[in-house]
Amino acid sequence: MKNAKRWLSFILSAVMFLSFVACTSAVNSPATSPAQSTGGVSQQPTSEQPSTDPTTEQPTKDYSKKLTLEYANVAPLEGYDYTAGDAYAKYWSDKFNWELDIVSFTWENWNDQLRIWVNSQDMPEISVFQYNTTTAPDAASWAEQGLVKRLPDDWKQRWPNAAKVFDKTSLGPMTEELFGGTYFLPRARFDNNLPGDPLPNHHLVYIRKDWAEAVGFPIKDGYKASEILEYARLVKEKDPGGLGSNLVPIAATPDLAGRLFVNHNSTFWNTYYLDKDGSYKWGAASEDTLLGLKLMYQAYEEKLLHPEFYTFKQDQDRDMFCIAGNCAVIYLDGTATGMQMNMEARFGKSLGLDPKTHVHAATVLGEDGNFHLQDLINYWGTIIFSPNISDEKFERFMDALDYGCSDEGYMIQVAGFEGEDYKWEGDKMINLLPEGMPLESSEGKYPSIGGYMIANLKLWDDFMVNSPVVNPHWATRSWDMYKYKVKMGTPDTFPKVNWTVFNHDSPSRRQASYNYGNEYANLVSNAKSAADLESNWRAWVASQNSLIQPVLDELNAKR
């Protein structure tokens, strides 16, 4: 791999990039994504023993030549051997006769580093791209310039299992029509168990249930941000854990703090929206955003939110709750697998407490009592290929993606190996792993599964509620919270995706790019009072007009 060349291009391009956007905040916010229709009705999760469909079985191919594939993904385990580090990794490398040369992105540099590599025509052979409304202009530019590979026109006939997943993502067919071909392969979140339309996100607020009971705070399915603040005040005042100055009432990274307080009051907190008056507006300038910022400032000013939250990196907040045990509130992943990993493998093992009785997970509601979010869309991350990848490497990886979308391949990805990790009793799957052992991640049996590292085009979300390796407590809680979010949303507070906004691309849109979590954290942490916060917010909104108004004019011209 051309690491030296690639890092040199990264540094030189970064300097040029930063000088070009010195007048803007050109950083993308992490992915939120949207959904496939179920008629708005929450369905019960389904679980069936896979049936063999001969039309989707992969033909025998010659893999006698070993290939080395560069594969860039976010947050792999540092230094882990994804070729032969465990039986799962070895299964894939043996089956497809490859070695994986893993290229690592962090959560913080994922968008920018990939953007620099693609634009400098030095991207890894295969990458996971965080396609969302803030990176859609990048996608349009790359497709237009041929900076990422266009898949052959007959790819759906050659890899039919992958094609079926592609068609369920909403994003896939849309981009195919938009760009006149396939450049991006979205990875589907759900298949049989789509919880609603629009699709809700995974994140939930986690509170110490034992502390809530000790201070007389009610246990509910949903809390407004103001109620979460009340809980944090009670815990700070009464200190049921006896932690003294070590107590952290609320911990959150800048982005998650923004989502907890701002996004759940301001649906379009980080994008544009079509207002009821028929014109497009900037969500950051809405009074709903100001409401969320005031709640966030209240938490910061009262020292309920960690005083240095604006410096937090990925998982620093999670570890305060799950590892150190000195935190009362976090906002975190709410998938069944994520809940089990964080609560059982981290909280339970680190603190020696049963998370099922000591932790409560709930939905965050707006101050109006409704669930606020944009349609998540049925995908997370997209596979892209370098235009310079050889045909044999491209076809080998596509074969693996297609196999991973088959019944047999998908079951290995989500449940491990039959007879070793699970077994069937009739139509019921029985877990064979030791009690409490997760299948994936650094704490699990197969660390190479963590981070969706190997040949994933259909993700865990769909199967997790039925997985035999997921404790029924967390599977039930996760599914119930998806259904609750759908129930508590309204067409105004939880709308379907607006593809006009999502896909809008222009030089103006590319220039008006922000890391909203950091922007809001700066406003909150630099304010001297609530009045000062409002004044600074209005000044900030006004100062961005030269960047934002051209985008609004372009969107309004499309009405």
C-alpha angles and dihedrals in degrees: 000000000000095000097149093048091044095051091047090052089047093054096044093044091046091056091050092044095050093048090051094052099035090123093054141053095243101180125116124233119234120273125285114175144191147225162269120234124266093160091262092286120126109232129203115254114260129215124187133166105254115262121213112247108191091200091066099043113118116245118241111269136184112254096162092122112077114226131197112217125196106220121182119198139153123271104349117175106278111253095357119149105238090179100058109349093117139002093270094054090044091051091059096041091049094046095049098026097232143131117220117221100199118212112196131220122184120221088250099051101030098107099036098044094049091045091054094048094048094046091049089050091240102108122145116262093256126019141172108234121200097228111190139130092284094049096039090096089058090051092051092048094048094049091046093051097039092242091140125044121268109221116237114270092244096051094114092057092047095047106027098165091056090045091057091054091045091056092054096056100075088212094067099059090040094055091043090058093040096052099031093241144028117289100143130050109201117209109232119233097197137023115164098003105054103161099207151329114275092037118236124221126250103238123112136175114250122205133179101260094196090054092047090054091047093054096039098250115154122247109228141158094243136029132188115228089250089057091050088053090052091053091049090051092051092049092047091049099044100028096205091183093055092232099137113187091358092069116113109192095192129012124186141147115243092262095046092045087053091050094045096051107018108029094048089057098033112046094193097039094140105029147032127283142189107250125214089255088066098252132106118252137185111252094212089063096053123112088236088064090052090052091054092046090053091054090047090049090049090055091048097044093049090049091241091121112060107270092231098041091125089068096049120125128207113305095001089114093044092053092054089059101034104032110022094032094211098114129088102194136030135163109224150150113305103193113124091244092046092048093050093047095049098038104036105027096036112021096033097044096040098046103027091233129126104247092202089068100027101046131056123194120202143164122261114232132192122255086259089063094248131115111251123203143115117251105280096213120222100275144064120202127348132236114236131180132213112249085231097058112121118249092242093054092045092049093046092054092044088053089054092048090050092049090048088057093052120093092253097044095044093051090054090050095051105027107022123226123347112241092021106050099017142358136202124245102184105307094337124097116222121204115234097181119106114273111281096008112131120216097228145038131037091307093048138082093257112035090180090070091063116100093023086270106161126058098316119163096146111051133213098257096089097050101036095089089058100035114125090214093059117084109244090233093064095037091054094044093049094049093045090054093052089053092045092054091051090049094049097046125093130202088258099044098034107030132170118259118287102218092191090065096035094054101035110130130179138127087264093053091048091052095047095069124140143177093226095189091059093042092054093042089054092051092050099043094046097048119105095198141357089265090050090051092054092046092049092047093052090047091049092050091050092048091057095054095101089059100037103041095063089054091049091048090053093048093047089051088060095056 
